[in-house]
Amino acid sequence: MANTKVAIIGAGPAGMLLSQLLHVAGIDFVILERKSRDYVEGRVRAGVLEDTTVKLLERAGVADRMHREGLPHGGFALASEDGVTRIDMAALTGRSVMVYGQTEVTRDLIDACLARGGRVEFEAEDVALHDVDSETPSVTWRRDGVEHRLSCDFIAGCDGYHGVSRPSIPDDVLRTFERVYPFGWLGVLAEVPPCDHELVYSNHENGFALASMRSPTRSRYYLQVPLTDQVSEWSDERFWDELAVRLGPTIAPHIVRGPSFEKSIAPLRSFVAEPMRHGRLFLAGDAAHIVPPTGAKGLNLAASDVAMLADALIAFYGSGDASGIDGYSARALARVWKAERFSWWFTSLMHRFPETGAFGRKMQTAEIAYIRQSHAAQQSIAENYVGLPLD
Ligand code: RFL
Ligand code: PHB
């Protein structure tokens, strides 16, 4: 008899949400996380939840604080040198998104898990997966020099892009698809009111800029920067000056400046690994795929993967039906590729690409002008941004 049903590798949003969907269904699990709880909860990343993700957090019973403190948004703005266009998601799709930080989602999930008696092994070193293509897989790890072993029925690889799960699938089984972008995002958090009540995505000659937020008093801003830039080259003053230029004359007067308390540069990448299942190992979230953050899809894809995985495991344990398990990879990838396409397209539309030159820039300008005039184009953006259906 195995020690637990599901060993979950990684306590990020994918692993933690899966654990709570399994908990609600009465399926036991153990989570192994390489970092400390403080580290996991402190990682500043995503800010936008699709309504599908909101519903999953409700299903997992961890949505109360999100509904109290999160900010529902029915639209966002596309800015360029030709003006500002609002994409009215609520009118175009009848749906909206929730602005609520990944740090808060992760904290709510970890709090709920521990309060419900869930087992999370933080600071688990040298996690290794064994016999994943047998019916008796297991996981080993070390803490304080002592080796631990856990046998399980299934392993959920929710350990992000740099984890051990994906490399546990043999090279001749796994196919990967990748595009690396020639720039990164410099992100800043500041305790100042946002410059607009909704998000603003801006295409500017100097490069992309994004105005986002975490609360009515906390702003999150991003600038496209060369990958060779160092954070130390970006003083707060330089950042605010450049942000004002890129957000343009309509938005810039509303920027409230203040000291930043988080500043970092993240590279942009599109990546997919296929298949997302090998034997009794399932990949979910960033372990299987990465999107550039422009479409706000990364955390949301992690959530839809684990929803599909939870359904597959619930069917297996409920009635012995293995069709969900067998179909997991194909079902998840169908949604992943559509989100990859949207994220790649939106990134391509909004950023300055050194290699595409003046013609590429004209194409962007023409496409933004088309979007401004076309209800159909706006509807397409809106339905992708609020999130495609799970099937
Ligand atoms: P995570 O969050 O990387 O969590 C993986 C966890 O696994 C642990 N781990 C291991 N544990 C044990 N053994 C090992 N060997 C391990 N190796 C790793 C790690 O410590 C970690 O705790 O993956 P997960 O759960 O799949 O979640 C994915 C999301 O974090 C990610 O897709 C989003 O943050 C992407 N993203 C956004 N997504 C959105 O949906 N909306 C957004 O608005 C959004 N904005 C963003 C973003 C990502 C960004 N960066 C920094 C890449 C904005 C930015 C700037
Ligand atoms: C964020 O608030 O961190 C954020 C919002 C929208 C994106 C990416 C990041 O597309």
Short mmCIF file of C-alpha atoms and ligand atoms in Angstrom, two decimals:
data_model
loop_
_atom_site.label_atom_id
_atom_site.label_comp_id
_atom_site.label_asym_id
_atom_site.label_seq_id
_atom_site.Cartn_x
_atom_site.Cartn_y
_atom_site.Cartn_z
CA MET A 1 0.00 0.00 0.00
CA ALA A 2 1.39 3.39 -1.03
CA ASN A 3 2.13 6.08 1.61
CA THR A 4 -0.12 8.55 -0.17
CA LYS A 5 -2.23 8.73 -3.31
CA VAL A 6 -0.69 11.76 -5.01
CA ALA A 7 2.80 13.18 -4.48
CA ILE A 8 2.78 16.81 -5.59
CA ILE A 9 6.14 18.35 -6.46
CA GLY A 10 6.10 22.14 -5.97
CA ALA A 11 4.03 24.46 -3.74
CA GLY A 12 3.43 27.19 -6.35
CA PRO A 13 -0.08 27.97 -7.57
CA ALA A 14 -0.35 24.73 -9.61
CA GLY A 15 0.68 22.40 -6.79
CA MET A 16 -1.25 24.22 -4.07
CA LEU A 17 -4.48 24.51 -6.08
CA LEU A 18 -4.29 20.84 -7.07
CA SER A 19 -3.85 19.90 -3.41
CA GLN A 20 -6.99 21.77 -2.43
CA LEU A 21 -9.10 20.38 -5.29
CA LEU A 22 -7.97 16.90 -4.18
CA HIS A 23 -8.67 17.74 -0.53
CA VAL A 24 -12.27 18.72 -1.36
CA ALA A 25 -12.66 15.35 -3.12
CA GLY A 26 -11.15 13.42 -0.20
CA ILE A 27 -8.00 12.29 -2.06
CA ASP A 28 -4.87 12.42 0.08
CA PHE A 29 -1.62 13.99 -1.06
CA VAL A 30 1.82 15.13 0.13
CA ILE A 31 3.49 18.26 -1.26
CA LEU A 32 7.28 18.51 -1.59
CA GLU A 33 8.66 22.03 -2.01
CA ARG A 34 12.32 22.93 -2.44
CA LYS A 35 12.07 26.44 -0.95
CA SER A 36 10.83 27.84 2.37
CA ARG A 37 7.25 28.96 2.91
CA ASP A 38 8.36 32.62 3.13
CA TYR A 39 10.18 32.36 -0.18
CA VAL A 40 7.22 30.79 -1.97
CA GLU A 41 4.79 33.35 -0.60
CA GLY A 42 7.06 36.29 -1.37
CA ARG A 43 7.53 35.68 -5.10
CA VAL A 44 5.95 38.64 -6.92
CA ARG A 45 4.51 37.52 -10.23
CA ALA A 46 1.06 37.35 -11.77
CA GLY A 47 -1.78 39.74 -11.07
CA VAL A 48 -4.73 38.82 -13.29
CA LEU A 49 -7.08 35.87 -12.72
CA GLU A 50 -9.50 34.66 -15.40
CA ASP A 51 -13.00 33.97 -14.16
CA THR A 52 -12.31 30.25 -14.72
CA THR A 53 -9.50 30.54 -12.16
CA VAL A 54 -11.77 32.49 -9.80
CA LYS A 55 -14.34 29.65 -10.02
CA LEU A 56 -11.66 27.04 -9.34
CA LEU A 57 -10.57 28.92 -6.21
CA GLU A 58 -14.23 28.97 -5.15
CA ARG A 59 -14.50 25.21 -5.77
CA ALA A 60 -11.35 24.72 -3.67
CA GLY A 61 -12.96 26.78 -0.87
CA VAL A 62 -10.24 29.45 -0.86
CA ALA A 63 -11.98 32.41 -2.47
CA ASP A 64 -13.23 34.48 0.50
CA ARG A 65 -10.32 36.92 0.81
CA MET A 66 -10.05 37.19 -2.98
CA HIS A 67 -13.69 38.26 -3.17
CA ARG A 68 -13.16 40.75 -0.34
CA GLU A 69 -9.88 42.28 -1.51
CA GLY A 70 -9.59 41.46 -5.23
CA LEU A 71 -10.54 44.01 -7.88
CA PRO A 72 -12.95 42.79 -10.60
CA HIS A 73 -12.06 44.42 -13.95
CA GLY A 74 -14.49 44.56 -16.87
CA GLY A 75 -12.03 46.13 -19.30
CA PHE A 76 -8.48 47.18 -20.05
CA ALA A 77 -6.84 49.72 -22.34
CA LEU A 78 -4.57 49.42 -25.37
CA ALA A 79 -2.48 52.56 -25.81
CA SER A 80 -0.27 53.65 -28.68
CA GLU A 81 0.97 56.93 -30.09
CA ASP A 82 -2.40 57.17 -31.90
CA GLY A 83 -4.47 57.11 -28.72
CA VAL A 84 -6.09 54.83 -26.16
CA THR A 85 -8.66 52.10 -26.96
CA ARG A 86 -10.66 50.43 -24.21
CA ILE A 87 -11.36 46.71 -24.64
CA ASP A 88 -14.71 46.38 -22.89
CA MET A 89 -14.49 42.73 -21.86
CA ALA A 90 -17.73 42.82 -19.91
CA ALA A 91 -19.75 44.14 -22.86
CA LEU A 92 -17.93 42.00 -25.44
CA THR A 93 -18.03 38.69 -23.56
CA GLY A 94 -20.28 39.13 -20.52
CA ARG A 95 -17.30 38.15 -18.37
CA SER A 96 -14.53 39.88 -16.46
CA VAL A 97 -11.20 39.16 -14.74
CA MET A 98 -10.05 39.56 -11.15
CA VAL A 99 -6.96 41.55 -10.24
CA TYR A 100 -5.51 39.71 -7.23
CA GLY A 101 -1.80 39.03 -6.79
CA GLN A 102 -0.21 35.61 -7.11
CA THR A 103 1.40 36.20 -3.71
CA GLU A 104 -2.09 36.42 -2.19
CA VAL A 105 -3.44 33.40 -4.10
CA THR A 106 -0.48 31.32 -2.93
CA ARG A 107 -0.81 32.53 0.66
CA ASP A 108 -4.54 31.74 0.76
CA LEU A 109 -3.92 28.25 -0.65
CA ILE A 110 -1.06 27.45 1.76
CA ASP A 111 -3.04 28.78 4.76
CA ALA A 112 -6.06 26.65 3.78
CA CYS A 113 -3.97 23.56 3.16
CA LEU A 114 -2.20 23.73 6.51
CA ALA A 115 -5.42 24.61 8.36
CA ARG A 116 -7.02 21.49 6.88
CA GLY A 117 -4.14 19.32 8.05
CA GLY A 118 -2.47 18.97 4.64
CA ARG A 119 1.17 17.89 4.60
CA VAL A 120 3.60 20.28 2.93
CA GLU A 121 7.31 19.45 3.18
CA PHE A 122 9.06 22.79 2.68
CA GLU A 123 12.82 22.94 2.10
CA ALA A 124 12.89 19.44 0.66
CA GLU A 125 16.34 19.06 -0.94
CA ASP A 126 17.31 16.87 -3.88
CA VAL A 127 13.79 15.73 -4.70
CA ALA A 128 14.00 12.77 -7.11
CA LEU A 129 11.25 10.85 -8.92
CA HIS A 130 11.46 7.05 -9.28
CA ASP A 131 9.68 4.42 -11.39
CA VAL A 132 7.26 6.91 -12.91
CA ASP A 133 6.38 4.49 -15.70
CA SER A 134 5.44 1.72 -13.24
CA GLU A 135 2.30 1.40 -11.08
CA THR A 136 4.39 1.97 -7.95
CA PRO A 137 6.19 5.29 -8.35
CA SER A 138 7.96 6.95 -5.46
CA VAL A 139 9.70 10.15 -4.51
CA THR A 140 12.83 10.71 -2.40
CA TRP A 141 14.23 13.87 -0.83
CA ARG A 142 16.65 14.96 1.85
CA ARG A 143 16.36 17.29 4.78
CA ASP A 144 19.16 18.00 7.27
CA GLY A 145 21.18 15.19 5.72
CA VAL A 146 18.42 12.60 6.25
CA GLU A 147 16.94 10.81 3.21
CA HIS A 148 13.15 10.41 3.06
CA ARG A 149 11.06 8.21 0.75
CA LEU A 150 7.38 8.31 -0.13
CA SER A 151 5.52 5.78 -2.25
CA CYS A 152 2.43 6.97 -4.11
CA ASP A 153 -0.04 6.11 -6.89
CA PHE A 154 0.65 9.22 -8.98
CA ILE A 155 3.10 12.11 -9.14
CA ALA A 156 1.98 15.62 -10.11
CA GLY A 157 4.96 17.58 -11.42
CA CYS A 158 4.03 21.15 -10.48
CA ASP A 159 7.61 22.32 -9.94
CA GLY A 160 7.85 25.07 -12.53
CA TYR A 161 10.15 25.57 -15.48
CA HIS A 162 13.37 24.71 -13.55
CA GLY A 163 11.97 21.71 -11.66
CA VAL A 164 12.94 18.03 -11.69
CA SER A 165 9.69 16.58 -13.04
CA ARG A 166 10.01 17.43 -16.73
CA PRO A 167 13.62 16.12 -16.90
CA SER A 168 12.32 12.84 -15.40
CA ILE A 169 10.59 12.13 -18.71
CA PRO A 170 13.00 10.40 -21.12
CA ASP A 171 14.40 12.56 -23.93
CA ASP A 172 13.04 10.24 -26.61
CA VAL A 173 9.50 10.69 -25.24
CA LEU A 174 9.47 14.45 -24.69
CA ARG A 175 9.22 17.02 -27.48
CA THR A 176 9.76 20.68 -26.72
CA PHE A 177 8.83 23.82 -28.63
CA GLU A 178 10.39 27.14 -27.74
CA ARG A 179 10.71 30.77 -28.65
CA VAL A 180 12.93 33.10 -26.66
CA TYR A 181 12.24 36.83 -27.02
CA PRO A 182 15.11 39.29 -27.38
CA PHE A 183 14.05 41.42 -24.38
CA GLY A 184 12.75 41.21 -20.81
CA TRP A 185 10.29 42.97 -18.51
CA LEU A 186 11.54 45.26 -15.77
CA GLY A 187 8.85 45.13 -13.06
CA VAL A 188 8.36 47.61 -10.23
CA LEU A 189 6.03 47.57 -7.22
CA ALA A 190 5.31 50.86 -5.44
CA GLU A 191 2.94 51.89 -2.67
CA VAL A 192 1.18 54.51 -4.79
CA PRO A 193 -2.33 54.64 -6.31
CA PRO A 194 -2.54 53.23 -9.87
CA CYS A 195 -2.56 55.72 -12.77
CA ASP A 196 -5.83 54.29 -14.12
CA HIS A 197 -8.65 52.23 -12.64
CA GLU A 198 -7.93 49.51 -15.25
CA LEU A 199 -4.77 47.98 -16.79
CA VAL A 200 -3.08 49.85 -19.64
CA TYR A 201 -0.95 47.98 -22.22
CA SER A 202 1.08 50.46 -24.23
CA ASN A 203 2.94 50.12 -27.54
CA HIS A 204 5.50 52.91 -27.80
CA GLU A 205 8.43 53.62 -30.10
CA ASN A 206 10.77 53.19 -27.07
CA GLY A 207 9.21 49.81 -26.21
CA PHE A 208 6.28 48.24 -24.37
CA ALA A 209 4.92 49.45 -21.03
CA LEU A 210 2.21 48.03 -18.76
CA ALA A 211 0.36 49.76 -15.94
CA SER A 212 -1.12 47.24 -13.52
CA MET A 213 -1.99 47.21 -9.83
CA ARG A 214 -2.36 45.11 -6.73
CA SER A 215 -4.82 47.30 -4.82
CA PRO A 216 -6.18 50.87 -4.90
CA THR A 217 -2.98 51.95 -3.15
CA ARG A 218 -0.38 49.65 -4.71
CA SER A 219 0.80 49.88 -8.34
CA ARG A 220 2.62 47.34 -10.47
CA TYR A 221 4.36 48.66 -13.57
CA TYR A 222 6.47 47.02 -16.26
CA LEU A 223 8.80 48.25 -19.00
CA GLN A 224 10.26 46.28 -21.90
CA VAL A 225 14.07 46.39 -21.50
CA PRO A 226 17.04 44.79 -23.30
CA LEU A 227 18.14 41.52 -21.67
CA THR A 228 21.55 43.06 -21.15
CA ASP A 229 20.14 45.72 -18.78
CA GLN A 230 20.81 45.36 -15.05
CA VAL A 231 18.29 46.38 -12.38
CA SER A 232 20.99 48.64 -10.92
CA GLU A 233 20.92 50.72 -14.13
CA TRP A 234 17.28 51.63 -13.45
CA SER A 235 16.99 54.15 -10.66
CA ASP A 236 13.42 54.89 -9.58
CA GLU A 237 13.67 58.28 -11.26
CA ARG A 238 14.75 56.82 -14.57
CA PHE A 239 11.95 54.24 -14.35
CA TRP A 240 9.19 56.81 -13.67
CA ASP A 241 10.47 59.11 -16.43
CA GLU A 242 10.50 56.33 -19.01
CA LEU A 243 7.13 54.99 -17.88
CA ALA A 244 5.57 58.43 -18.39
CA VAL A 245 6.99 58.64 -21.91
CA ARG A 246 5.76 55.18 -22.89
CA LEU A 247 2.27 55.42 -21.37
CA GLY A 248 1.75 58.61 -23.36
CA PRO A 249 0.18 62.03 -22.78
CA THR A 250 -3.34 60.80 -21.89
CA ILE A 251 -2.22 58.47 -19.08
CA ALA A 252 1.10 59.96 -17.90
CA PRO A 253 -0.36 62.94 -15.97
CA HIS A 254 -2.11 60.45 -13.65
CA ILE A 255 1.04 58.56 -12.65
CA VAL A 256 1.78 58.96 -8.95
CA ARG A 257 5.48 58.47 -8.26
CA GLY A 258 6.92 56.92 -5.11
CA PRO A 259 9.79 54.72 -3.95
CA SER A 260 9.79 51.22 -5.44
CA PHE A 261 9.99 48.29 -3.03
CA GLU A 262 10.47 45.54 -5.61
CA LYS A 263 12.37 45.80 -8.88
CA SER A 264 13.39 42.87 -11.06
CA ILE A 265 13.94 41.86 -14.69
CA ALA A 266 12.24 38.73 -16.08
CA PRO A 267 13.08 37.20 -19.48
CA LEU A 268 10.22 36.39 -21.87
CA ARG A 269 9.77 32.94 -23.34
CA SER A 270 7.22 30.76 -25.10
CA PHE A 271 7.72 27.06 -24.33
CA VAL A 272 5.66 23.86 -24.49
CA ALA A 273 6.66 20.29 -23.61
CA GLU A 274 4.64 17.41 -25.04
CA PRO A 275 3.25 15.08 -23.78
CA MET A 276 2.22 16.33 -20.34
CA ARG A 277 1.98 12.79 -18.99
CA HIS A 278 4.43 9.95 -18.86
CA GLY A 279 3.20 6.81 -17.09
CA ARG A 280 2.13 7.90 -13.62
CA LEU A 281 3.76 11.33 -13.83
CA PHE A 282 1.70 14.35 -14.87
CA LEU A 283 3.14 17.78 -15.63
CA ALA A 284 1.08 20.88 -14.82
CA GLY A 285 1.70 24.63 -15.01
CA ASP A 286 5.10 26.14 -15.75
CA ALA A 287 6.69 22.66 -15.52
CA ALA A 288 5.08 21.95 -18.90
CA HIS A 289 4.76 25.35 -20.53
CA ILE A 290 5.75 29.01 -20.32
CA VAL A 291 4.02 31.98 -21.91
CA PRO A 292 5.33 35.54 -22.14
CA PRO A 293 3.38 37.51 -19.49
CA THR A 294 1.71 39.92 -21.94
CA GLY A 295 -1.54 37.92 -22.06
CA ALA A 296 -1.59 37.30 -18.27
CA LYS A 297 -2.02 33.58 -18.92
CA GLY A 298 0.71 31.72 -16.97
CA LEU A 299 -1.00 31.27 -13.63
CA ASN A 300 -4.36 30.78 -15.32
CA LEU A 301 -2.99 27.93 -17.44
CA ALA A 302 -1.53 26.37 -14.31
CA ALA A 303 -5.02 26.53 -12.80
CA SER A 304 -6.77 25.01 -15.83
CA ASP A 305 -4.19 22.19 -16.03
CA VAL A 306 -4.74 21.19 -12.42
CA ALA A 307 -8.52 21.42 -12.80
CA MET A 308 -8.28 18.85 -15.60
CA LEU A 309 -5.85 16.74 -13.60
CA ALA A 310 -8.03 16.85 -10.49
CA ASP A 311 -11.06 15.76 -12.55
CA ALA A 312 -9.05 12.87 -14.01
CA LEU A 313 -7.88 11.70 -10.57
CA ILE A 314 -11.35 12.10 -9.03
CA ALA A 315 -12.85 9.92 -11.80
CA PHE A 316 -10.09 7.34 -11.33
CA TYR A 317 -10.53 7.05 -7.57
CA GLY A 318 -14.33 7.40 -7.73
CA SER A 319 -15.17 4.74 -10.31
CA GLY A 320 -11.91 3.35 -11.64
CA ASP A 321 -12.45 5.31 -14.86
CA ALA A 322 -8.97 5.91 -16.33
CA SER A 323 -10.12 7.78 -19.44
CA GLY A 324 -9.47 11.19 -17.85
CA ILE A 325 -5.94 10.15 -16.93
CA ASP A 326 -5.31 8.80 -20.42
CA GLY A 327 -6.78 11.93 -22.01
CA TYR A 328 -5.17 14.48 -19.66
CA SER A 329 -2.25 15.45 -21.86
CA ALA A 330 -4.27 15.97 -25.03
CA ARG A 331 -7.02 17.86 -23.20
CA ALA A 332 -4.62 20.17 -21.38
CA LEU A 333 -2.43 20.80 -24.45
CA ALA A 334 -5.43 21.81 -26.56
CA ARG A 335 -6.03 24.74 -24.21
CA VAL A 336 -2.34 25.43 -23.65
CA TRP A 337 -1.61 25.94 -27.35
CA LYS A 338 -4.47 28.44 -27.73
CA ALA A 339 -3.14 30.46 -24.79
CA GLU A 340 0.37 30.19 -26.24
CA ARG A 341 -0.93 31.62 -29.50
CA PHE A 342 -2.70 34.53 -27.82
CA SER A 343 0.30 35.35 -25.60
CA TRP A 344 2.71 35.22 -28.56
CA TRP A 345 0.39 37.34 -30.70
CA PHE A 346 -0.18 39.98 -28.02
CA THR A 347 3.55 40.08 -27.25
CA SER A 348 4.34 40.48 -30.96
CA LEU A 349 1.80 43.28 -31.32
CA MET A 350 2.91 45.35 -28.34
CA HIS A 351 6.74 45.11 -28.13
CA ARG A 352 9.56 46.69 -30.08
CA PHE A 353 11.40 43.97 -32.02
CA PRO A 354 14.83 45.18 -33.11
CA GLU A 355 14.96 42.71 -36.02
CA THR A 356 11.63 43.58 -37.71
CA GLY A 357 12.60 47.17 -38.51
CA ALA A 358 10.41 49.93 -39.91
CA PHE A 359 8.10 47.52 -41.76
CA GLY A 360 7.34 45.54 -38.60
CA ARG A 361 6.55 48.77 -36.77
CA LYS A 362 4.13 49.84 -39.53
CA MET A 363 2.38 46.47 -39.29
CA GLN A 364 1.89 46.95 -35.55
CA THR A 365 0.54 50.46 -36.02
CA ALA A 366 -1.88 49.27 -38.72
CA GLU A 367 -3.07 46.37 -36.59
CA ILE A 368 -3.70 48.60 -33.57
CA ALA A 369 -5.61 51.03 -35.82
CA TYR A 370 -7.68 48.10 -37.13
CA ILE A 371 -8.42 46.90 -33.58
CA ARG A 372 -9.57 50.43 -32.69
CA GLN A 373 -12.22 50.31 -35.45
CA SER A 374 -13.23 46.66 -35.41
CA HIS A 375 -15.76 45.19 -33.01
CA ALA A 376 -14.79 41.71 -34.24
CA ALA A 377 -11.10 42.28 -33.46
CA GLN A 378 -11.93 43.62 -30.00
CA GLN A 379 -14.19 40.67 -29.32
CA SER A 380 -11.45 38.23 -30.27
CA ILE A 381 -9.00 39.92 -27.89
CA ALA A 382 -11.58 40.08 -25.11
CA GLU A 383 -12.60 36.41 -25.31
CA ASN A 384 -8.98 35.30 -25.19
CA TYR A 385 -8.09 37.69 -22.36
CA VAL A 386 -10.98 36.63 -20.09
CA GLY A 387 -10.03 33.01 -20.80
CA LEU A 388 -11.15 30.31 -23.21
CA PRO A 389 -13.43 27.52 -21.97
CA LEU A 390 -11.87 24.52 -20.24
CA ASP A 391 -12.81 22.16 -23.10
P1 RFL B 1 5.84 28.12 -10.03
O1 RFL B 1 5.09 29.29 -9.52
O2 RFL B 1 7.16 28.32 -10.64
O3 RFL B 1 5.96 27.10 -8.81
C1 RFL B 1 6.78 25.95 -8.87
C2 RFL B 1 7.19 25.57 -7.46
O4 RFL B 1 8.00 24.39 -7.52
C3 RFL B 1 9.13 24.56 -6.69
N1 RFL B 1 10.22 23.69 -7.18
C4 RFL B 1 10.58 22.54 -6.59
N2 RFL B 1 10.09 21.88 -5.55
C5 RFL B 1 10.69 20.71 -5.21
N3 RFL B 1 11.75 20.19 -5.88
C6 RFL B 1 12.26 20.83 -6.95
N4 RFL B 1 13.31 20.33 -7.60
C7 RFL B 1 11.67 22.05 -7.35
N5 RFL B 1 11.92 22.92 -8.35
C8 RFL B 1 11.04 23.91 -8.23
C9 RFL B 1 9.44 26.03 -6.77
O5 RFL B 1 10.21 26.47 -5.66
C10 RFL B 1 8.04 26.64 -6.81
O6 RFL B 1 7.55 26.91 -5.51
O7 RFL B 1 4.98 27.29 -11.10
P2 RFL B 1 3.38 27.05 -11.19
O8 RFL B 1 2.82 26.59 -9.87
O9 RFL B 1 3.20 26.22 -12.39
O10 RFL B 1 2.76 28.50 -11.43
C11 RFL B 1 3.01 29.21 -12.61
C12 RFL B 1 2.96 30.71 -12.36
O11 RFL B 1 3.79 31.02 -11.27
C13 RFL B 1 3.41 31.51 -13.59
O12 RFL B 1 2.89 30.94 -14.77
C14 RFL B 1 2.92 32.98 -13.52
O13 RFL B 1 3.58 33.67 -12.49
C15 RFL B 1 3.18 33.69 -14.85
N6 RFL B 1 2.80 35.12 -14.82
C16 RFL B 1 1.48 35.50 -14.94
N7 RFL B 1 0.49 34.57 -15.04
C17 RFL B 1 -0.82 34.96 -15.09
O14 RFL B 1 -1.70 34.08 -15.20
N8 RFL B 1 -1.21 36.30 -15.04
C18 RFL B 1 -0.28 37.29 -14.93
O15 RFL B 1 -0.66 38.45 -14.83
C19 RFL B 1 1.13 36.91 -14.91
N9 RFL B 1 2.08 37.85 -14.81
C20 RFL B 1 3.80 36.09 -14.69
C21 RFL B 1 3.40 37.47 -14.69
C22 RFL B 1 5.15 35.75 -14.54
C23 RFL B 1 6.11 36.74 -14.42
N10 RFL B 1 7.45 36.34 -14.25
C24 RFL B 1 8.29 36.83 -13.24
C25 RFL B 1 7.95 35.19 -14.98
C26 RFL B 1 4.34 38.47 -14.57
C27 RFL B 1 5.70 38.11 -14.48
C28 RFL B 1 6.70 39.25 -14.41
C1 PHB B 2 0.68 42.04 -13.20
O1 PHB B 2 -0.11 42.78 -12.58
O2 PHB B 2 1.70 41.58 -12.65
C2 PHB B 2 0.41 41.71 -14.62
C3 PHB B 2 -0.79 42.09 -15.19
C4 PHB B 2 -1.04 41.78 -16.52
C5 PHB B 2 -0.10 41.10 -17.27
C6 PHB B 2 1.10 40.70 -16.68
C7 PHB B 2 1.36 41.01 -15.35
O3 PHB B 2 -0.34 40.83 -18.56
#
